XYZ file of N, CA and C in Angstrom:
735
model
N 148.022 155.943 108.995
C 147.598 154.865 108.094
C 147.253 153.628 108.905
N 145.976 152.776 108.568
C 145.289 152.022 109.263
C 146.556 150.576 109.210
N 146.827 149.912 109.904
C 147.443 148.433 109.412
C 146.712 147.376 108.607
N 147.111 146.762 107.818
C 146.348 145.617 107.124
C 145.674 144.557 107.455
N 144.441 144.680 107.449
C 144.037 143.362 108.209
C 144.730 141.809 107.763
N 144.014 140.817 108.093
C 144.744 139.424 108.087
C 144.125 138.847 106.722
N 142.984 139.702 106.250
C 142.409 139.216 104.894
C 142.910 139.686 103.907
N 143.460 140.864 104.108
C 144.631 141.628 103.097
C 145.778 141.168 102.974
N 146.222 140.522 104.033
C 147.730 140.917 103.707
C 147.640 138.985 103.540
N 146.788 138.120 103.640
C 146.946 136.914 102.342
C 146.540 137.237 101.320
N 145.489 137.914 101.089
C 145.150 138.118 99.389
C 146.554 139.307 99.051
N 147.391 139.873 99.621
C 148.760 140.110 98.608
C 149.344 139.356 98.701
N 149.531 138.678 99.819
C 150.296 136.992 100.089
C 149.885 136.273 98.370
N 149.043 135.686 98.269
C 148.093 135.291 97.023
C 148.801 136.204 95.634
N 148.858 137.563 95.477
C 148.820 138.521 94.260
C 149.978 138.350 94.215
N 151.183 138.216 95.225
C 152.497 138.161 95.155
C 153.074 136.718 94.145
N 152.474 135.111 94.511
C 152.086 133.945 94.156
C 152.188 134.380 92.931
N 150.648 134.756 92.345
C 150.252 134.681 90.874
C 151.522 135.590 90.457
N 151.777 136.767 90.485
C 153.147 137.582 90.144
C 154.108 137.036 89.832
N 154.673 135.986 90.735
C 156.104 134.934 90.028
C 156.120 134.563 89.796
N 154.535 133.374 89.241
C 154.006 132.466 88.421
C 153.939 132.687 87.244
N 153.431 134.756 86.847
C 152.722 135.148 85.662
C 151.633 135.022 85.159
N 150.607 134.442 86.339
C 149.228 134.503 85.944
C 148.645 136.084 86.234
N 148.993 136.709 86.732
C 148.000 137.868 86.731
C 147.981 138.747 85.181
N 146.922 139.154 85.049
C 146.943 140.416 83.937
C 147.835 141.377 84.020
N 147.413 141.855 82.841
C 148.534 143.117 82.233
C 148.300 144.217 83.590
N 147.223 144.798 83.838
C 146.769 145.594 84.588
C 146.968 145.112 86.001
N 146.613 143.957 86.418
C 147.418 143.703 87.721
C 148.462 143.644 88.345
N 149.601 143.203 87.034
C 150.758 143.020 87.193
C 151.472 144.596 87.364
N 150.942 145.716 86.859
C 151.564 147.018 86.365
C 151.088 147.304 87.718
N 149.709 147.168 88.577
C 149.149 147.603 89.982
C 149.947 147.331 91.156
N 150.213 146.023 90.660
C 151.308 144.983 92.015
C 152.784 145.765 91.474
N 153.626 145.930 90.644
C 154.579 146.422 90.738
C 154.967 148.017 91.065
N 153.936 148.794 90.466
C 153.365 150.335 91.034
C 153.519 150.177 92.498
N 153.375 149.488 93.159
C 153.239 149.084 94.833
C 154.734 148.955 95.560
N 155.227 147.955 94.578
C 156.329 147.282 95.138
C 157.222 148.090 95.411
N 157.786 149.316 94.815
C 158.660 150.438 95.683
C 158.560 150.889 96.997
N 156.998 150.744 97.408
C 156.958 151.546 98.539
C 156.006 150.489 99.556
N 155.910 149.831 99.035
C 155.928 148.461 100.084
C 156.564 147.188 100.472
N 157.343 147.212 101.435
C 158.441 146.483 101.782
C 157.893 144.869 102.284
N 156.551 144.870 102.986
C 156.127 143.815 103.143
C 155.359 142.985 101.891
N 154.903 143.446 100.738
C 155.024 143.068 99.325
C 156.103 142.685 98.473
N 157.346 143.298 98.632
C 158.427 143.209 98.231
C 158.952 141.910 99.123
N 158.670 141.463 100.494
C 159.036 140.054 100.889
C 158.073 139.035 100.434
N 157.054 139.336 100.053
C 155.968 138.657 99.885
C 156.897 137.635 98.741
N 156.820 138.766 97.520
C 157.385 138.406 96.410
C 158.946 137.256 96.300
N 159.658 138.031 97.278
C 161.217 137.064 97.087
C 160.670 136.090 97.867
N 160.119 136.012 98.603
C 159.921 134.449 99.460
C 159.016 133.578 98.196
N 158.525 133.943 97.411
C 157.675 133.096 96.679
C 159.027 132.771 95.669
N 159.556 133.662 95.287
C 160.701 133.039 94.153
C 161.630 132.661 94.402
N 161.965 132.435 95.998
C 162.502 131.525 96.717
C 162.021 130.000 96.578
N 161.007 130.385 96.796
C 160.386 128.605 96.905
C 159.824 128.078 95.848
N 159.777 128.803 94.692
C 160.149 128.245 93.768
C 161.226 127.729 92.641
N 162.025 128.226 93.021
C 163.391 128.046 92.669
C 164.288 126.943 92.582
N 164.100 125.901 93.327
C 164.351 124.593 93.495
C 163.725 123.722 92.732
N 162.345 124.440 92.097
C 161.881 123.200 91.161
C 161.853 123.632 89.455
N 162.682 124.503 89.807
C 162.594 125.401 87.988
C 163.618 123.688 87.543
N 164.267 123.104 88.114
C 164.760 122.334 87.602
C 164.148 120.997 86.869
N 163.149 120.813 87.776
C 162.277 119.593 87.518
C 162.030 119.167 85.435
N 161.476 120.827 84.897
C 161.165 120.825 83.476
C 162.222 121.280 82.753
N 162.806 121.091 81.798
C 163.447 121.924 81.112
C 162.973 122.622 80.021
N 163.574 124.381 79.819
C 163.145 125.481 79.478
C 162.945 124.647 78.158
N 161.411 125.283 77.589
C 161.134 125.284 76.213
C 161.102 127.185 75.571
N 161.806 126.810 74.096
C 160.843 127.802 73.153
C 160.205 128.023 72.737
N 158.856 128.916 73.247
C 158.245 128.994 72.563
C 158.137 129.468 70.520
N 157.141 128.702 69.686
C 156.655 129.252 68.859
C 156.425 130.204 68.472
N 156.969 130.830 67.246
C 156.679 131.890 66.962
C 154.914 132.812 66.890
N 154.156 131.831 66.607
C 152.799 132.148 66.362
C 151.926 131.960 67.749
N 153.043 131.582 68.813
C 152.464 131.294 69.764
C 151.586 132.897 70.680
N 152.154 134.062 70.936
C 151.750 135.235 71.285
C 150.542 135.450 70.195
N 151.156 135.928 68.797
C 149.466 135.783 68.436
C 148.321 135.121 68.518
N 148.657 133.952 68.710
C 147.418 132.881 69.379
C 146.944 133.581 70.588
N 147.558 134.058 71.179
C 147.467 134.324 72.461
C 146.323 135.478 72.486
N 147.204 136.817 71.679
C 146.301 138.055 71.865
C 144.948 137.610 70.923
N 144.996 137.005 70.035
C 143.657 136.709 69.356
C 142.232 135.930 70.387
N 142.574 135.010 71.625
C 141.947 134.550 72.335
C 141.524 135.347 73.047
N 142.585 136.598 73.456
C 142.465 137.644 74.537
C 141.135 138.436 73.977
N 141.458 138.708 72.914
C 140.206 139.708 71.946
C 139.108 139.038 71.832
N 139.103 137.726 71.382
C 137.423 137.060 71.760
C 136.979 137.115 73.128
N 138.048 136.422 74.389
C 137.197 136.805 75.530
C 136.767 138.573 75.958
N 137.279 139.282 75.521
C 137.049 140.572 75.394
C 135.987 141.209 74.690
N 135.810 140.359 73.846
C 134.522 140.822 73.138
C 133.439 140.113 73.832
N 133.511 138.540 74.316
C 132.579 138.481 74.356
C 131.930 138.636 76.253
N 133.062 139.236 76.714
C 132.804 139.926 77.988
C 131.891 141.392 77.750
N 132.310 142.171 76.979
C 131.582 143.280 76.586
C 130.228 143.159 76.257
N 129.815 142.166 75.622
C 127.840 141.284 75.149
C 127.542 140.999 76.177
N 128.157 140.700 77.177
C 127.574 139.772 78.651
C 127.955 140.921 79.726
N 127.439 142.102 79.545
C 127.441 142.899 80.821
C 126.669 142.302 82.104
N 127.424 141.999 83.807
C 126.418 142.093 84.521
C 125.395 142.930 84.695
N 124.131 142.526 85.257
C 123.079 143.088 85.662
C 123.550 144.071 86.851
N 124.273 143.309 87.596
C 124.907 143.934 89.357
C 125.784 143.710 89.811
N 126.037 144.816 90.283
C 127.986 144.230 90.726
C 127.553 143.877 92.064
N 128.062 142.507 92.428
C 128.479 141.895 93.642
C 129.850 142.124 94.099
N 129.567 142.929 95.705
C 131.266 143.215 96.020
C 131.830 141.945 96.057
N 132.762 141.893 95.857
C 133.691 140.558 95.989
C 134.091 140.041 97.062
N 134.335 138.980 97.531
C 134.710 138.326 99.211
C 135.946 137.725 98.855
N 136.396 138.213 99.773
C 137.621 138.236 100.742
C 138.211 136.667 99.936
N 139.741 137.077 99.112
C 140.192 135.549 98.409
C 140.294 134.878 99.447
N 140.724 133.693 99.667
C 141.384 132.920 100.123
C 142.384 131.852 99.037
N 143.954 131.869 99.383
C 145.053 131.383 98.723
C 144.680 130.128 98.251
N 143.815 129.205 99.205
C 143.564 128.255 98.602
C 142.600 127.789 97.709
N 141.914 128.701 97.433
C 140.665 128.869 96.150
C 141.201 129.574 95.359
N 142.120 130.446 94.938
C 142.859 130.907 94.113
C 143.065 130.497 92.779
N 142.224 130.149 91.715
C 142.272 129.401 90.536
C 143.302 129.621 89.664
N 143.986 131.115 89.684
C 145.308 131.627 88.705
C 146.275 130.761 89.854
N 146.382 130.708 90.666
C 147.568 130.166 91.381
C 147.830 128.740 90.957
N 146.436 128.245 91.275
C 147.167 126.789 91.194
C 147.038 126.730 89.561
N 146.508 127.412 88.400
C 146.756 127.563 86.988
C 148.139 127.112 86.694
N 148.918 128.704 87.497
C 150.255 128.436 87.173
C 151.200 127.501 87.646
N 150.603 127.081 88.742
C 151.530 126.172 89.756
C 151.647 124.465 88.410
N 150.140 124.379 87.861
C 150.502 123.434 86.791
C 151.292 123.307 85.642
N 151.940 124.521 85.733
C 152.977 124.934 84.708
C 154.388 124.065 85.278
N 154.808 124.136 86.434
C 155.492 123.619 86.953
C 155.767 122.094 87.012
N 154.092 121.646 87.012
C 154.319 119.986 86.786
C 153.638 119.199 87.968
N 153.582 117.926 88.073
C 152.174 117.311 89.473
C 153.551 117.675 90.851
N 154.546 117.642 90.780
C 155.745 117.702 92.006
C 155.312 119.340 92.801
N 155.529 119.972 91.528
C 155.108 121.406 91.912
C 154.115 121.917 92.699
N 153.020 121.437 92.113
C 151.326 121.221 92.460
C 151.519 121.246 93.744
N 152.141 120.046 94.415
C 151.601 119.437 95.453
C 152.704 120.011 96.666
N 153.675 120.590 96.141
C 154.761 121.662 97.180
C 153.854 123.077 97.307
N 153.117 123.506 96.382
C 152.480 124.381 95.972
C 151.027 124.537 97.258
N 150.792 123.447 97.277
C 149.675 123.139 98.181
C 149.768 122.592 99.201
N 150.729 122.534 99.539
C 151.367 122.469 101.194
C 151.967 123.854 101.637
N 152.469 124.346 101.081
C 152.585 125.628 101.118
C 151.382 126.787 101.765
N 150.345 126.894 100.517
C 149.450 127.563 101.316
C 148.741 126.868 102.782
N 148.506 125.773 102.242
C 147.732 125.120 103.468
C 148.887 125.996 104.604
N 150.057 125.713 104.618
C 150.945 126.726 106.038
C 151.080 127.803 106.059
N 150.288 129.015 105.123
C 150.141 129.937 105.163
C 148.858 130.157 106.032
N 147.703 129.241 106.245
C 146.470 129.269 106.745
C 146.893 128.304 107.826
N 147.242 127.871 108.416
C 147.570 127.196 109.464
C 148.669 127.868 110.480
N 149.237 128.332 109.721
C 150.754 129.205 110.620
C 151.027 127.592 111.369
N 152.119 127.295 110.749
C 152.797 125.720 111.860
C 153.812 126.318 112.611
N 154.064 126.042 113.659
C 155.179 126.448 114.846
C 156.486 126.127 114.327
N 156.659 124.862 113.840
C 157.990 124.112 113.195
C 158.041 124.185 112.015
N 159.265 124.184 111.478
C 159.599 123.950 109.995
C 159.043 122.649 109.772
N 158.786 122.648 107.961
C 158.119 121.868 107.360
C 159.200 122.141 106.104
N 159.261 120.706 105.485
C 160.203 120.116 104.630
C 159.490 119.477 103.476
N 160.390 119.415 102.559
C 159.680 119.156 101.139
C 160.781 118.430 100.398
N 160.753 117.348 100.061
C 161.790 116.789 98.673
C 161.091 116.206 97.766
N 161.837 116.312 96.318
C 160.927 115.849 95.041
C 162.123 115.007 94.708
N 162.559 113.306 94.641
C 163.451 112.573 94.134
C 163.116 112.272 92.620
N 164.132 112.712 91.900
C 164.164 112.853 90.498
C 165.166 111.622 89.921
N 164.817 111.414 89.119
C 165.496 110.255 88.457
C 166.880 110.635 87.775
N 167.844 110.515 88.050
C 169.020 111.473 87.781
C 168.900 111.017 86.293
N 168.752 110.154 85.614
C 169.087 109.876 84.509
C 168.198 110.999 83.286
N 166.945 111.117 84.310
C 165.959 111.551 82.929
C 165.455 113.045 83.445
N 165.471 113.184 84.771
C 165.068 114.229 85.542
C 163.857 114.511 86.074
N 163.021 113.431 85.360
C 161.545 113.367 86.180
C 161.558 112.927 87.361
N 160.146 113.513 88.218
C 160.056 113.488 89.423
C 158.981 112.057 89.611
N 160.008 111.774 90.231
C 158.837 109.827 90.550
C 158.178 110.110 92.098
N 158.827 110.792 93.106
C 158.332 110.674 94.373
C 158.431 111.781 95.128
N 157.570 111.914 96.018
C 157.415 113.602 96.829
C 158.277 112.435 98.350
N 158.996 113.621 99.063
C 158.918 113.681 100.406
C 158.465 114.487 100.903
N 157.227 114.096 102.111
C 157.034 115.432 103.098
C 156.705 115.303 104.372
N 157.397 116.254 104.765
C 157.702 115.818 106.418
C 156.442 117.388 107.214
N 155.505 116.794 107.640
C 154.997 117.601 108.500
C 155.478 117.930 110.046
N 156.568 117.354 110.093
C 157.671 117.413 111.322
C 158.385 116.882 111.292
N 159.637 116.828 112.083
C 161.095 116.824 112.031
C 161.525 115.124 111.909
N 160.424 114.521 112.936
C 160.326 113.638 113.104
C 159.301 112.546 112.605
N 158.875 112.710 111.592
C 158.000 112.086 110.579
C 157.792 112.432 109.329
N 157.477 111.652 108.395
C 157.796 111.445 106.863
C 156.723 110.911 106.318
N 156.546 111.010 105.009
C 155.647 110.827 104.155
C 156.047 110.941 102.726
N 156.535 109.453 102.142
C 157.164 109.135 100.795
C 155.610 108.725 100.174
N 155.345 109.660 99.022
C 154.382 109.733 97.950
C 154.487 109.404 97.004
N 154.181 108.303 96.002
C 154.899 108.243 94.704
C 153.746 109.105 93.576
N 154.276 109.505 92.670
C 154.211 110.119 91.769
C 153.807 109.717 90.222
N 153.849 108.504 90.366
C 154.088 107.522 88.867
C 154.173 105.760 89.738
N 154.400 105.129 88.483
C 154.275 103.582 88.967
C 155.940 103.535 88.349
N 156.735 102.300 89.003
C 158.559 102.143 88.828
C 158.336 100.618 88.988
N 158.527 99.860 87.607
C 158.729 98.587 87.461
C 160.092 98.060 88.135
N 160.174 97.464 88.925
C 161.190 96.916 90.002
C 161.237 95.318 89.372
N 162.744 94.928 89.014
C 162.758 93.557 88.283
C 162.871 92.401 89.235
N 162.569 91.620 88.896
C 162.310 90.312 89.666
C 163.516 89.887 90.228
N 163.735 90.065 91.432
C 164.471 89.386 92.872
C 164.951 91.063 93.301
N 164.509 92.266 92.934
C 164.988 92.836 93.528
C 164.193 94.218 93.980
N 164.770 95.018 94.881
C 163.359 96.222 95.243
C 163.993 97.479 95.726
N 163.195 98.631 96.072
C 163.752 99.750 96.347
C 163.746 99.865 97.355
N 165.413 100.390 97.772
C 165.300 100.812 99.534
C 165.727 102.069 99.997
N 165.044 103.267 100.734
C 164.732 104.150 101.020
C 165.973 105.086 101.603
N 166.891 105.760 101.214
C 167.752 106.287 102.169
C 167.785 107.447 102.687
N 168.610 107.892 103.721
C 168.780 109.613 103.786
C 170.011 109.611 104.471
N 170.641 110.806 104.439
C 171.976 111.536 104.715
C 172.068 112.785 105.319
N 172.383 113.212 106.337
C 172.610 114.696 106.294
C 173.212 115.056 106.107
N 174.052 116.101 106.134
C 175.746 116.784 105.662
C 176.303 116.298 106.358
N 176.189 116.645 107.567
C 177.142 116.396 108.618
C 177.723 114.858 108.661
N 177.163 113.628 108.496
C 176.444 112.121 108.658
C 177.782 111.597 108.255
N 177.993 110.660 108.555
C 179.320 110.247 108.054
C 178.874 109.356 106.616
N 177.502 108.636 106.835
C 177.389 107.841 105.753
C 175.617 107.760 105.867
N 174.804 107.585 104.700
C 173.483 107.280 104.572
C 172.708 105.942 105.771
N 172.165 106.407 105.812
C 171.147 105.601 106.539
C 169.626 105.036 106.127
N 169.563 103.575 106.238
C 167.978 103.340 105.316
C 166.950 103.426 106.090
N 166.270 103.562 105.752
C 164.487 103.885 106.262
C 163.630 102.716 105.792
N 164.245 101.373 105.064
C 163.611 100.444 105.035
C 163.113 100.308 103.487
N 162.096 98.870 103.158
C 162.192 98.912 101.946
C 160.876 99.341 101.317
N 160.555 100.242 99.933
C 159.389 100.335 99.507
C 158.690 100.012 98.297
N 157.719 99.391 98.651
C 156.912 98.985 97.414
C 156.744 99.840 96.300
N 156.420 99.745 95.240
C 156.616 100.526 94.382
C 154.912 101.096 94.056
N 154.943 102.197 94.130
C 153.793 102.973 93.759
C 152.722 103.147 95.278
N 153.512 102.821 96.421
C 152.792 102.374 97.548
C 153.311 103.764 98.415
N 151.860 104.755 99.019
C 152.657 105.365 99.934
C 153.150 105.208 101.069
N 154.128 105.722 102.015
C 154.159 105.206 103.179
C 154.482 106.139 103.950
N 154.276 106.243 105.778
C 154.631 107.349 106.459
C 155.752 106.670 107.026
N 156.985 107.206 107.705
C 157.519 106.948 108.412
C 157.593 107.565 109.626
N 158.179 107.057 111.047
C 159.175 108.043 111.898
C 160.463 108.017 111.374
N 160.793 108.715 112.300
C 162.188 109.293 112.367
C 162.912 109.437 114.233
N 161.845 108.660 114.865
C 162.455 108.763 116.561
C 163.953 108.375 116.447
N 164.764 107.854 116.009
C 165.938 107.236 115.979
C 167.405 107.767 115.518
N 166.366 109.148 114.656
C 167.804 109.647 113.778
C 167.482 111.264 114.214
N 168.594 111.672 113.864
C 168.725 113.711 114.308
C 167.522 114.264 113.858
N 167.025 115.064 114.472
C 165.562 116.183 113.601
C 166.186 116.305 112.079
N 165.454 116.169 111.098
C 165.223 116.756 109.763
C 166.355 118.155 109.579
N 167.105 118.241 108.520
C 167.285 119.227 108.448
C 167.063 119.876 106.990
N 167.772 121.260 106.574
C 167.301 121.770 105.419
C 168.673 121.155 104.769
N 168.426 120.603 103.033
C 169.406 119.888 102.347
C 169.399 118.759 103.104
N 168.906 118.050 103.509
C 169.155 116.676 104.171
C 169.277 115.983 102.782
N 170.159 114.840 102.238
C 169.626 114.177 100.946
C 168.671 112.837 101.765
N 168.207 112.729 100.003
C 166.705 111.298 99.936
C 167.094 110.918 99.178
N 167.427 109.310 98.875
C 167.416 108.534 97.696
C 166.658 107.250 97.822
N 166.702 106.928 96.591
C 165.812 105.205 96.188
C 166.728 104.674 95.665
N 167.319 103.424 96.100
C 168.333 102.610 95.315
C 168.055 101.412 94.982
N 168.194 100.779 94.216
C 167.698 99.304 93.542
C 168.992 98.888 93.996
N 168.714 97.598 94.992
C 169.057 96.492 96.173
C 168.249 95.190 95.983
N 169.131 94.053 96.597
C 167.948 93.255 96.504
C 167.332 93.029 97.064
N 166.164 92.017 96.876
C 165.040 91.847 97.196
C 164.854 92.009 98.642
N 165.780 91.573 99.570
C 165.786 91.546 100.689
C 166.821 92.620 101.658
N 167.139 93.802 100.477
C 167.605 95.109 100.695
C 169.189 94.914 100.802
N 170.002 96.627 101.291
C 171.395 96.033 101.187
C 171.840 95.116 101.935
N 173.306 94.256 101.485
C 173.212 93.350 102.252
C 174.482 93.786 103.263
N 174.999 94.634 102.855
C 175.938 95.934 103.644
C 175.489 97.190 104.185
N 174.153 97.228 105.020
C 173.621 98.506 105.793
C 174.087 100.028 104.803
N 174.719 99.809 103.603
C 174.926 101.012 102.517
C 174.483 100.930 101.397
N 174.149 101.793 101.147
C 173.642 101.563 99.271
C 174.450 100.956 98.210
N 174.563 100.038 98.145
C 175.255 99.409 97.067
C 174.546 99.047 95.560
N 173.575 99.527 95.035
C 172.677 99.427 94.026
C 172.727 100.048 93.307
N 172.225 100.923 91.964
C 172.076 102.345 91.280
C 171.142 102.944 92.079
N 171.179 104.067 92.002
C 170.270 105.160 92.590
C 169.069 105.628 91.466
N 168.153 105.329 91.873
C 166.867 105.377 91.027
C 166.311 106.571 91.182
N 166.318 107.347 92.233
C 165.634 108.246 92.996
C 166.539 109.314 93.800
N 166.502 110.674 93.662
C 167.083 110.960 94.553
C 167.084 112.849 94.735
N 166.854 113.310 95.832
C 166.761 114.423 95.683
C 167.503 114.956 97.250
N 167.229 116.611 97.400
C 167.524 117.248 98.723
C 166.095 118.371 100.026
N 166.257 118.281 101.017
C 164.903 118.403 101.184
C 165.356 119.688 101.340
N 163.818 120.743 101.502
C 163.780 122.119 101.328
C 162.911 122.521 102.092
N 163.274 123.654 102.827
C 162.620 124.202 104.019
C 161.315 124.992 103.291
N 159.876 124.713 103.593
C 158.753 125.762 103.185
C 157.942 126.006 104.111
């Protein structure tokens, strides 16, 4: 048996994606799991994707669906079905080679997840097409109170950062948000300085240990001119743990 080339084995990279998302069809989904017994490098494909998504099932909380909601469903299915059957092509064009990041069911479902998702979603592949040497890190700081995601962290290395905001955070007059992180090990948080609100910013990190996986991130409302005890003494506005992708 021939080995898989490098265009195959991302477009199952890709089929694996849509699979834990639930965008593929009835018939794809029954093709990709028909497989999965007797292919072991499909079968990692798959847990590494529901690995990395797993950390943000938290972001939304589970809805029920509607009862009338499936029939809505198959009734749409049957019009595009019909009206695929009136519109026969003239010629079949073989198809070219996916690529993960043109993938329209992927990032479909990835919007199911929410804009935090999206954009872990798409750093992701981009390092599937890049192959990076070093780990690459991801945090989404959620507002503990409400659970929405106000700000991305992402570290394209150990030693540099990139706080994204997500939304706009009214900050009250004499006072502002200041940036922290922790590792496990750490005896106590450390700030990264203060940030404007809705403003992105990169940082380093020359000063403190390489990045690790679970490192915490928070935003704490301080005043204006940050803590006045090198510790967070404010509420925590923001705050999440970073995740290896």
């Amino acid at each position: 048996m021939s080995r898989p080339s490098q265009h195959e084995h991302q477009d199952d990279h890709t089929l694996a994606g849509e699979y834990v998302l639930g965008t593929l069809s009835l018939e794809q989904r029954k093709a990709l799991e028909a497989r999965l017994p007797n292919e072991p490098e499909l079968q990692q494909a798959v847990m590494a994707w529901e690995e990395r998504f797993l950390p943000y099932t938290a972001i939304t909380d589970p809805v029920t669906p509607s009862d009338n909601l499936w029939p809505r469903i198959e009734r749409s299915l049957a019009s595009r079905e019909a009206l695929a059957k009136r519109a026969r092509p003239a010629s079949v064009v073989p198809p070219r080679p996916r690529r993960m990041l043109h993938s329209l069911p992927l990032w479909r479902g990835a919007a199911g997840f929410g804009l935090a998702a999206a954009l872990v979603l798409g750093v992701m592949l981009a390092n599937e097409v890049t192959e990076p040497t070093t780990p690459e890190y991801m945090v989404v700081l959620l507002a503990p109170q409400t659970q929405s995601a106000g700000w991305v962290v992402q570290a394209s290395s150990r030693q540099e950062i990139e706080l994204i905001p997500l939304g706009t955070f009214e900050v009250p007059e004499g006072k502002a948000l200041e940036f922290w992180t922790k590792a496990d090990e750490w005896q106590a948080p450390v700030s990264l300085g203060l940030v404007e609100p809705g403003q992105p910013i990169r940082l380093r990190l020359d000063e403190l240990p390489p990045l690790e996986d679970n490192q915490l991130f928070e935003l704490t409302l301080e005043d204006e001119t940050g803590s006045p005890t090198g510790l967070p003494t404010g509420p925590i506005e923001f705050i999440g743990r970073a995740v290896e992708i």
